[in-house]
Tab-separated table of C-alpha atoms in Angstrom:
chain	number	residue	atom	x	y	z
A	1	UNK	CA	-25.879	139.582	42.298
A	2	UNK	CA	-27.599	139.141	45.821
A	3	UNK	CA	-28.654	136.078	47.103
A	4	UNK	CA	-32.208	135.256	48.823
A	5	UNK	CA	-31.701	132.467	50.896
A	6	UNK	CA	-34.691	130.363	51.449
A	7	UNK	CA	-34.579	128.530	54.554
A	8	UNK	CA	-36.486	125.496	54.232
A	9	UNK	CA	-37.524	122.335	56.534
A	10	UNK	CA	-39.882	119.369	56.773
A	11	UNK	CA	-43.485	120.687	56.949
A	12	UNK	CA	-42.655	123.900	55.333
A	13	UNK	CA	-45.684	125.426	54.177
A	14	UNK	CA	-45.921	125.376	50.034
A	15	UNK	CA	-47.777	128.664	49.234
A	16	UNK	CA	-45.536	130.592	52.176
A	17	UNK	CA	-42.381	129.795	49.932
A	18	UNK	CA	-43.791	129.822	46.606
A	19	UNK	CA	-45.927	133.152	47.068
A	20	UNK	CA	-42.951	135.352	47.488
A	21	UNK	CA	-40.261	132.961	45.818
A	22	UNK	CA	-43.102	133.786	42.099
A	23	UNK	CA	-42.512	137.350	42.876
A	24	UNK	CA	-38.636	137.073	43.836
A	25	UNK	CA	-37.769	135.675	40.700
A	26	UNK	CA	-38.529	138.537	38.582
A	27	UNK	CA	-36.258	140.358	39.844
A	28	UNK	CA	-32.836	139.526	37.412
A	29	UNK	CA	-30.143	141.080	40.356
A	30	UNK	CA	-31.308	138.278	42.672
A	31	UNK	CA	-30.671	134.301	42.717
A	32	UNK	CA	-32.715	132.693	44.439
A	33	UNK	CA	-31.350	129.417	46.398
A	34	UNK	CA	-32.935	126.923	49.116
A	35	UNK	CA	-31.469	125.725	52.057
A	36	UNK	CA	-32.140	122.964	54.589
A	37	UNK	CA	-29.638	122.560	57.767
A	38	UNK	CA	-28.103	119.487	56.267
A	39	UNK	CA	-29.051	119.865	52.719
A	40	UNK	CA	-31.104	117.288	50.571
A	41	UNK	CA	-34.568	117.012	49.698
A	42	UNK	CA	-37.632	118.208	52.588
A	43	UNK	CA	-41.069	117.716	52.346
A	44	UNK	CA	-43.950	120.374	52.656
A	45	UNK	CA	-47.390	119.437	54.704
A	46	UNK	CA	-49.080	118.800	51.148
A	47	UNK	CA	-46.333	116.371	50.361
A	48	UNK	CA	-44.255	117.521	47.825
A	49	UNK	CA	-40.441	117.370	48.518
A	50	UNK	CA	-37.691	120.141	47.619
A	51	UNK	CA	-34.137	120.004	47.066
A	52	UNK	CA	-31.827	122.152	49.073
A	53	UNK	CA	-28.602	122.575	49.557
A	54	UNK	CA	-26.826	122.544	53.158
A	55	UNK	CA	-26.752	125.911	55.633
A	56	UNK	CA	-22.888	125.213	55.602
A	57	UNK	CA	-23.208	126.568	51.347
A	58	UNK	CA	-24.603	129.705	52.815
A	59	UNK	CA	-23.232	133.234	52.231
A	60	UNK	CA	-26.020	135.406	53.691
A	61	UNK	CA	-24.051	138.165	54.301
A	62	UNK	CA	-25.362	141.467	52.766
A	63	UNK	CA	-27.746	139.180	51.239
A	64	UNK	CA	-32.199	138.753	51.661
A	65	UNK	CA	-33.187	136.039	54.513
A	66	UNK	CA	-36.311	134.531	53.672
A	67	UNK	CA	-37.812	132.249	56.095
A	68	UNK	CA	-41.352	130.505	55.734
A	69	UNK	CA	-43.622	128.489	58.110
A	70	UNK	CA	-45.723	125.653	58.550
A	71	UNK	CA	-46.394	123.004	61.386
A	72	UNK	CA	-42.522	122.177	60.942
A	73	UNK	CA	-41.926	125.074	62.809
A	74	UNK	CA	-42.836	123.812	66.325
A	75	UNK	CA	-40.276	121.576	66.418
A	76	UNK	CA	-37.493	123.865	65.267
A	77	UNK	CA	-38.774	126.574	67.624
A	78	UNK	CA	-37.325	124.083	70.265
A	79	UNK	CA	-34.170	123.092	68.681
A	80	UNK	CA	-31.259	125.257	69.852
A	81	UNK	CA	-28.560	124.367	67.759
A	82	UNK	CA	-30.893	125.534	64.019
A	83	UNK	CA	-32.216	128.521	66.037
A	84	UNK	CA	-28.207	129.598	66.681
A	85	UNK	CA	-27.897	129.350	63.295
A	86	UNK	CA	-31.125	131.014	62.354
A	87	UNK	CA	-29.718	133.752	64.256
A	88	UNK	CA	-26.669	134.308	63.149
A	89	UNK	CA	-27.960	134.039	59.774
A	90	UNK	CA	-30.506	136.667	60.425
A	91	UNK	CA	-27.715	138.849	61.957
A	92	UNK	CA	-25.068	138.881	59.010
A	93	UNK	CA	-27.966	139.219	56.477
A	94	UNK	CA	-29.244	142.863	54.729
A	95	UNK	CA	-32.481	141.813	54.813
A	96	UNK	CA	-34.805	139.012	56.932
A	97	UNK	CA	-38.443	138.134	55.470
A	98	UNK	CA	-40.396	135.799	57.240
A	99	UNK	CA	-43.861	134.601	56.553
A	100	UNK	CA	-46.625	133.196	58.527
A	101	UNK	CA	-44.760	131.352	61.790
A	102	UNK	CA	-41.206	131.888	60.075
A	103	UNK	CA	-41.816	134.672	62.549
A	104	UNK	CA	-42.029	132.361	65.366
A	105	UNK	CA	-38.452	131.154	64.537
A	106	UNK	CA	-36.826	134.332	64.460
A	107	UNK	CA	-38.500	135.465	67.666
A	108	UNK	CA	-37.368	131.915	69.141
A	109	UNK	CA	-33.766	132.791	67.652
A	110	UNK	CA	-33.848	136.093	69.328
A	111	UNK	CA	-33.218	138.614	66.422
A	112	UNK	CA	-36.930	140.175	66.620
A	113	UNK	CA	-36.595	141.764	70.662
A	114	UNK	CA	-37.566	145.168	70.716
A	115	UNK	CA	-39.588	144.413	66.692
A	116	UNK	CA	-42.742	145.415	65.537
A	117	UNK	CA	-43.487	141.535	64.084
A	118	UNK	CA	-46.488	139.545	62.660
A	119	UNK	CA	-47.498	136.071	61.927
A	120	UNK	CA	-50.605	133.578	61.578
A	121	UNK	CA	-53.915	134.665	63.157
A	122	UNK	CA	-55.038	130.666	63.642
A	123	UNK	CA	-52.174	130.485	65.910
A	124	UNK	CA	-51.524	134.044	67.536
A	125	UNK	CA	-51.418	132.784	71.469
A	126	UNK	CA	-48.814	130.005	70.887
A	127	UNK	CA	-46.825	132.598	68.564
A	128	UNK	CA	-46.981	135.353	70.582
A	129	UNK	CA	-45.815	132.627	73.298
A	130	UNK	CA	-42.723	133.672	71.943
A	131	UNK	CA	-39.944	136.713	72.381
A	132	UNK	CA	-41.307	138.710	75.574
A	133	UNK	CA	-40.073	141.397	74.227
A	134	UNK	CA	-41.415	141.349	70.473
A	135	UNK	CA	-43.642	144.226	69.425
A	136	UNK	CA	-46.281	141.312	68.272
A	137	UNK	CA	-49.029	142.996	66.156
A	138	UNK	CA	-52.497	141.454	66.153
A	139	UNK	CA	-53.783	143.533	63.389
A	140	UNK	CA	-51.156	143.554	60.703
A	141	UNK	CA	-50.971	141.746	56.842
A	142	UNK	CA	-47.279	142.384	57.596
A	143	UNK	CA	-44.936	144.470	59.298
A	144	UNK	CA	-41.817	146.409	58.898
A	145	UNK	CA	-39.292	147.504	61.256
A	146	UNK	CA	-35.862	148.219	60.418
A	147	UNK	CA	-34.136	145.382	58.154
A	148	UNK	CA	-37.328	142.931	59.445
A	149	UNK	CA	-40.342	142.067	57.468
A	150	UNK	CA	-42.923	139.965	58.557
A	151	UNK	CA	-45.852	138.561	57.179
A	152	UNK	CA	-49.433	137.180	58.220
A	153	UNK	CA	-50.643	133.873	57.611
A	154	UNK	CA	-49.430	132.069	54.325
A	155	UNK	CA	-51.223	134.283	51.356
A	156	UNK	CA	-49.418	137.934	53.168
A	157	UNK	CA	-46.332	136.777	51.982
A	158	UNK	CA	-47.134	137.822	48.436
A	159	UNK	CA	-48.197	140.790	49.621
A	160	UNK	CA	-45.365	141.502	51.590
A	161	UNK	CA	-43.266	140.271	48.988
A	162	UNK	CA	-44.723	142.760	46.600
A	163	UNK	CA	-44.364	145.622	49.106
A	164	UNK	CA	-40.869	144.598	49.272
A	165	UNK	CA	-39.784	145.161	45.835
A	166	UNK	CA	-42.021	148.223	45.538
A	167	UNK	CA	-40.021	149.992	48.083
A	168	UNK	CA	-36.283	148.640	46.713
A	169	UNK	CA	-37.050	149.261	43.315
A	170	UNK	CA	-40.017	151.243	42.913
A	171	UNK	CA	-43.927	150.704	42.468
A	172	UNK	CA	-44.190	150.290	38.667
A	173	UNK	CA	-41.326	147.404	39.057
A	174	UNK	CA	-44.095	145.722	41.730
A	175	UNK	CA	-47.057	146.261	39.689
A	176	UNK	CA	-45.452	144.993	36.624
A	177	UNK	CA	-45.045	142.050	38.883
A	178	UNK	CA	-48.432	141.494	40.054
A	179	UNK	CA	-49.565	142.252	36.587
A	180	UNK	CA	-47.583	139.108	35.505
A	181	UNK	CA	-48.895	136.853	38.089
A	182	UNK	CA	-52.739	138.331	37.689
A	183	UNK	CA	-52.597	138.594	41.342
A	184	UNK	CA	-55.265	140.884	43.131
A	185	UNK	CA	-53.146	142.558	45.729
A	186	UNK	CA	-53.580	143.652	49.699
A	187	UNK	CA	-51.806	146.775	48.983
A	188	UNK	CA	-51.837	148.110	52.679
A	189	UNK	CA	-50.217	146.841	55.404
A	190	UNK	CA	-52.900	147.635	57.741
A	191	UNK	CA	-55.544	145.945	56.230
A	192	UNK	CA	-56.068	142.792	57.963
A	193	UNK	CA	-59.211	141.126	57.414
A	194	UNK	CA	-58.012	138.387	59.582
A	195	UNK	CA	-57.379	140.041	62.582
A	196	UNK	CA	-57.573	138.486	65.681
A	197	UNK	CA	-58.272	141.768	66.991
B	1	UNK	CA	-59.428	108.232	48.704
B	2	UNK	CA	-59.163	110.085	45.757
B	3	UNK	CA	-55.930	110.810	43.958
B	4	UNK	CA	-54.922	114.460	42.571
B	5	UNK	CA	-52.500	113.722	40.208
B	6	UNK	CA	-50.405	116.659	39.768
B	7	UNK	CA	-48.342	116.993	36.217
B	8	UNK	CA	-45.207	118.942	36.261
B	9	UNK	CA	-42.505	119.216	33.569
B	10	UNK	CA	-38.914	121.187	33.751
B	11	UNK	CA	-40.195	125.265	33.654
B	12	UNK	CA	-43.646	124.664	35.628
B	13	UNK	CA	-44.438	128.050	37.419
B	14	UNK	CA	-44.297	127.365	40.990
B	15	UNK	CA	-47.268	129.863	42.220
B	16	UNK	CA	-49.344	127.560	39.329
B	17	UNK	CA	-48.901	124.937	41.153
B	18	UNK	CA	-48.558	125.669	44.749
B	19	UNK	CA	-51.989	127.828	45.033
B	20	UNK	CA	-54.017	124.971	44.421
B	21	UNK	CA	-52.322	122.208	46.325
B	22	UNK	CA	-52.209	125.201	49.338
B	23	UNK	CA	-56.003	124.074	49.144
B	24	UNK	CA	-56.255	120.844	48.258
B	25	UNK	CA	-53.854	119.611	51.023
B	26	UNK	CA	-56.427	120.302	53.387
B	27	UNK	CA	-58.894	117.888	51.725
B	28	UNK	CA	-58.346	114.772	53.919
B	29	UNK	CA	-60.295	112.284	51.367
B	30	UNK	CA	-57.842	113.634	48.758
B	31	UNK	CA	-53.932	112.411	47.839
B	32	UNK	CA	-51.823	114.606	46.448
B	33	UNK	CA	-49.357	113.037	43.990
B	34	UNK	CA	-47.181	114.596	41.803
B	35	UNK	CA	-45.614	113.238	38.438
B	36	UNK	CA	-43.172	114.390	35.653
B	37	UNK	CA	-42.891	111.916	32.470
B	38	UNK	CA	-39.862	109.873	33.708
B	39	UNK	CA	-39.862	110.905	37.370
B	40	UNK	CA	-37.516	112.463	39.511
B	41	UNK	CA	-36.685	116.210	39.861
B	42	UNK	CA	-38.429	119.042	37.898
B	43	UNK	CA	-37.099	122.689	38.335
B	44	UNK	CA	-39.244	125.586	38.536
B	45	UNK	CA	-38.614	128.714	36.451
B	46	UNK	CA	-37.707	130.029	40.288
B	47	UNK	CA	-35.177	127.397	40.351
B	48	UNK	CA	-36.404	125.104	43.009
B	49	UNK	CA	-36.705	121.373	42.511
B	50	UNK	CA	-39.302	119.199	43.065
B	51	UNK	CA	-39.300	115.341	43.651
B	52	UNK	CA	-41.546	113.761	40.969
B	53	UNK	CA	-42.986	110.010	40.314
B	54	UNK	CA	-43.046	108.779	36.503
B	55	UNK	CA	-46.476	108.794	34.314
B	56	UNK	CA	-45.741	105.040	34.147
B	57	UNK	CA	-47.053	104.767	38.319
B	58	UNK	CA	-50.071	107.819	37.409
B	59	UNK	CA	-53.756	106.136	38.267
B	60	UNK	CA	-56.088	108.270	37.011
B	61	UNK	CA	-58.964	106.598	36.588
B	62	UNK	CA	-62.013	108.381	38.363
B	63	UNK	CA	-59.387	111.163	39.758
B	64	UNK	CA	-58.382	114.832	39.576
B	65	UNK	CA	-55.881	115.768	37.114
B	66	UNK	CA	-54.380	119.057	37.654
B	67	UNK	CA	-51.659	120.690	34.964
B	68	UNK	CA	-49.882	123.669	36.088
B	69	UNK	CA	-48.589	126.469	33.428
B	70	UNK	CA	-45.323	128.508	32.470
B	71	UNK	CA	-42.578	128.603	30.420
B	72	UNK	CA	-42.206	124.672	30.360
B	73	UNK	CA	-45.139	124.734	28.272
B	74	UNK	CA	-43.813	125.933	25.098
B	75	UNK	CA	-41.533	123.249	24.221
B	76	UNK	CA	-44.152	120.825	25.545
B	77	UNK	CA	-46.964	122.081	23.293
B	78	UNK	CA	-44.956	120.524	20.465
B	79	UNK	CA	-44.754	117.183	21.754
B	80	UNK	CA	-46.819	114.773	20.804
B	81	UNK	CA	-45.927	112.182	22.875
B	82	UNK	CA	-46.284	114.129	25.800
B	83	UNK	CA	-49.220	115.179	24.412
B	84	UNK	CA	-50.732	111.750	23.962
B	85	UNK	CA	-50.260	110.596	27.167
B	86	UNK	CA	-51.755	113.538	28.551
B	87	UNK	CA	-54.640	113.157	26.493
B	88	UNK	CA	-55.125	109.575	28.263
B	89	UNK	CA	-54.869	110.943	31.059
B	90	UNK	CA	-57.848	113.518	30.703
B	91	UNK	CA	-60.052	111.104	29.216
B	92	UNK	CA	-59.382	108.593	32.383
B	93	UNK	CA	-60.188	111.158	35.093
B	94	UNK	CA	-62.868	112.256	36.937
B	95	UNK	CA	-61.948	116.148	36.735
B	96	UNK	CA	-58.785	117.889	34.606
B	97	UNK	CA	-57.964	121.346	35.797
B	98	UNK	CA	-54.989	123.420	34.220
B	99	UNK	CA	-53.830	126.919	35.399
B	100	UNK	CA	-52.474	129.690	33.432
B	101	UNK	CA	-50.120	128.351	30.088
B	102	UNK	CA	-51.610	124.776	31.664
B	103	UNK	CA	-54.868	124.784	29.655
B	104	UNK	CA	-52.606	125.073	26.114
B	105	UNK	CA	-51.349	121.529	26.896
B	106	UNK	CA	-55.156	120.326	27.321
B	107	UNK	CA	-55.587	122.458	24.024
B	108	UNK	CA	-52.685	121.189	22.290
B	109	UNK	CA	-53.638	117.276	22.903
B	110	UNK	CA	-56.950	117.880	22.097
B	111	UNK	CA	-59.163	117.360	25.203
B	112	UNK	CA	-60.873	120.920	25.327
B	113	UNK	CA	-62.285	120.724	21.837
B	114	UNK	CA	-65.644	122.605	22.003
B	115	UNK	CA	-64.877	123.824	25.706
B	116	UNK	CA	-64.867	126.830	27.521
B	117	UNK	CA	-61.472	127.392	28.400
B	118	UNK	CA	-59.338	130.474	29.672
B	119	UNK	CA	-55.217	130.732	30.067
B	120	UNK	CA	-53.199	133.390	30.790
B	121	UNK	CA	-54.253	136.955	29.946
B	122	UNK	CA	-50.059	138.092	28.217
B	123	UNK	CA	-49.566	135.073	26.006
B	124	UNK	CA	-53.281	134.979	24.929
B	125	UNK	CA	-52.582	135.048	21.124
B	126	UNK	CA	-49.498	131.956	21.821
B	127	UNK	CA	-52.772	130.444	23.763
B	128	UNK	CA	-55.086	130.650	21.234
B	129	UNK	CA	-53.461	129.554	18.524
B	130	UNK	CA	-54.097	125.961	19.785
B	131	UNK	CA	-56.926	124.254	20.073
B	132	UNK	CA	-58.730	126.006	17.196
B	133	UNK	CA	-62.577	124.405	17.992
B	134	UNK	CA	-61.916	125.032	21.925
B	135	UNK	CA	-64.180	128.262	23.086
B	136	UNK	CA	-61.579	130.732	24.829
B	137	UNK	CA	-62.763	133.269	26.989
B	138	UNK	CA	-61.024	136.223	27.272
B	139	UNK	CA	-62.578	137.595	30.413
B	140	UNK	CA	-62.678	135.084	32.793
B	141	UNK	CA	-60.600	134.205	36.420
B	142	UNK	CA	-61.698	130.578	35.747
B	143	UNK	CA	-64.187	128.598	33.931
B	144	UNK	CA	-66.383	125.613	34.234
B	145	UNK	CA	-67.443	123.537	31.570
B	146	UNK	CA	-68.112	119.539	32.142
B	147	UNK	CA	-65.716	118.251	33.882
B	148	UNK	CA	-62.915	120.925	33.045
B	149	UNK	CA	-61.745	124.144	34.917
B	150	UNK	CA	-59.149	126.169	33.760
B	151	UNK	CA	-57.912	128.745	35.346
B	152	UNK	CA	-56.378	132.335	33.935
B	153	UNK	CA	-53.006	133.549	34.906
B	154	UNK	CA	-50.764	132.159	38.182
B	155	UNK	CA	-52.410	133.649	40.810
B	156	UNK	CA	-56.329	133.008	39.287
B	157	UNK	CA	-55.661	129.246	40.233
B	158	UNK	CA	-56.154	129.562	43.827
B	159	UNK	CA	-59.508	131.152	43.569
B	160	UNK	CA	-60.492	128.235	40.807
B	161	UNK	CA	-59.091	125.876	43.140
B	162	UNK	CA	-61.390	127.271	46.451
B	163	UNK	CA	-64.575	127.046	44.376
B	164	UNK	CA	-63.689	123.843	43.051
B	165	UNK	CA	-63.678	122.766	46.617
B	166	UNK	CA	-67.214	124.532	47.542
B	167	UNK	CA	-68.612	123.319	44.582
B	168	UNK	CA	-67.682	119.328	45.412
B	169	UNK	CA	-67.594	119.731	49.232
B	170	UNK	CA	-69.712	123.159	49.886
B	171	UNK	CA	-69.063	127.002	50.316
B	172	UNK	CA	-68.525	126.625	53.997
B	173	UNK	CA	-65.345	124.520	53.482
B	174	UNK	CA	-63.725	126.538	50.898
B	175	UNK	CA	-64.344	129.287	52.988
B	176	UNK	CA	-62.524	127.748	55.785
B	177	UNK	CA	-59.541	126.860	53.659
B	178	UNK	CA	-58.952	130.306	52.760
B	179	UNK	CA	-59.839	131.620	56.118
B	180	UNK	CA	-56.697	129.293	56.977
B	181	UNK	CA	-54.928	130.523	54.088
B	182	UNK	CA	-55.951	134.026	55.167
B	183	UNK	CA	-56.079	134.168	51.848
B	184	UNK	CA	-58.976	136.809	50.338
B	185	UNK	CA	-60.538	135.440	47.661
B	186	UNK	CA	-62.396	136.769	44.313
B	187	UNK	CA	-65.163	134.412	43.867
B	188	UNK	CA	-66.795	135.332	40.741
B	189	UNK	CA	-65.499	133.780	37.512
B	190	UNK	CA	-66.410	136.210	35.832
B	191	UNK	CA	-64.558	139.044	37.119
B	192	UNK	CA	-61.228	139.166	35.543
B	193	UNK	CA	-59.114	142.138	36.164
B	194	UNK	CA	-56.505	141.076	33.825
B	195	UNK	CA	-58.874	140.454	30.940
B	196	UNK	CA	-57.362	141.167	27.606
B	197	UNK	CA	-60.598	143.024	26.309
């Protein structure tokens, strides 16, 4: 059984964790679980508050890193002490997904120097404010570079997410998927209509 | 300020759910509350949980109610008290809208009697067993039909829920949403890709 962690945080936004978590849990070998720093409930921008368990329950190693955005993320990409842990997170896990500005918080941890990365198109110059030495891609629905994947604004992630599984378990298993949901998918990673380009 | 009164139940899908309020968070004149029978926490199918108020605080009157689908629905369908307060519910608001598995509850307590209606496209014959006067529509993303819209499978419920928006607040708004969303959209009802024909 792997574990996807789910890193979650006040003003997470909804459709960046529930996008990839509808396509996630199709897949039987994984359980999913949701973490805050000090566990408890958070709240999303549109109000609606999770439960999570505390990052001191986490066992990412060999384990899928998932990590969505939202306004919450400017004030984490200042706090230190969650970005340390970010990071070290990020570093013991198999995998690291991010979606959106989850991007922003890896780059701010430090794990994405030297990555081809993506993130929201509303926000590129204060993202790309971030890690001088992130390979930050302007026209991308989401990138991948070694163990990293990272996704455009909020609706990429299911793309992404989809992607994801098609490459670790094969195409049919991510059409099947998308079948399921009766999602229309963005099936390159190239195609960006929302390119700030 | 209007209230969107948002109905979940243990085994809501969370893509059902978090699509539309992706939009409908951005609609300043609009509340977004969300309610389970007794209140508290609801798990999705994904195995998140979500904080919930009881029916007993619900104001509906003049309102949008907005019921979610998946596997939770099956034991609800047979419910008849759950049933009958939904029913109240529907008759007190302004607009009901149901994605996916959502639309059998409206079905099964009676509200979509001589309606258009659609559901999801893999459980249609489950669907249409209920409601035997409502007027399913087996090729549709979404339909409109007084004050209901109903939504096919998971994913259909975002693009119900954007031209829900243009149709109250204009084209130009939705558009923005998804724009923010960088979400891309299929606007016509009408084209179903999943359609069981």
């Amino acid at each position: 059984m792997t574990d996807v962690s789910i890193i979650l945080f006040d003003g997470f936004e909804p459709l960046d964790m529930a996008g990839p978590v509808e396509v996630f849990g199709d897949i039987g070998e994984w359980r999913l679980r949701y973490f805050s720093e000090h566990g408890g409930s958070v709240s999303c921008r549109q109000g609606f508050k999770v439960m999570t368990e505390p990052f001191s329950a986490m066992t990412p190693a060999d384990g899928i890193l998932f990590v969505p955005g939202g306004m919450g993320t400017r004030p984490l990409s200042l706090c230190t002490d969650w970005l340390r842990s970010l990071a070290q997170f990020a570093g013991e896990s198999r995998w690291v997904l991010s979606v959106c500005t989850g991007s922003v918080l890896l780059a701010a941890a430090g794990v994405l120097d030297g990555r081809k990365a993506t993130s929201n198109k509303r926000s590129w110059s204060w993202v790309t404010s971030f890690g001088s030495s992130v390979r930050w891609q302007p026209q991308a629905r989401w990138t991948a570079d070694g163990k990293f994947r990272t996704s455009s604004g909020v609706s990429a992630g299911t793309d992404m997410a989809l992607a994801f599984v098609g490459e670790l378990f094969g195409e049919a298993r991510a059409e099947s998927i998308a079948r399921r949901m009766e999602y229309i998918r963005s099936r390159s990673a190239d195609d960006d209509p929302f390119s700030v380009r």
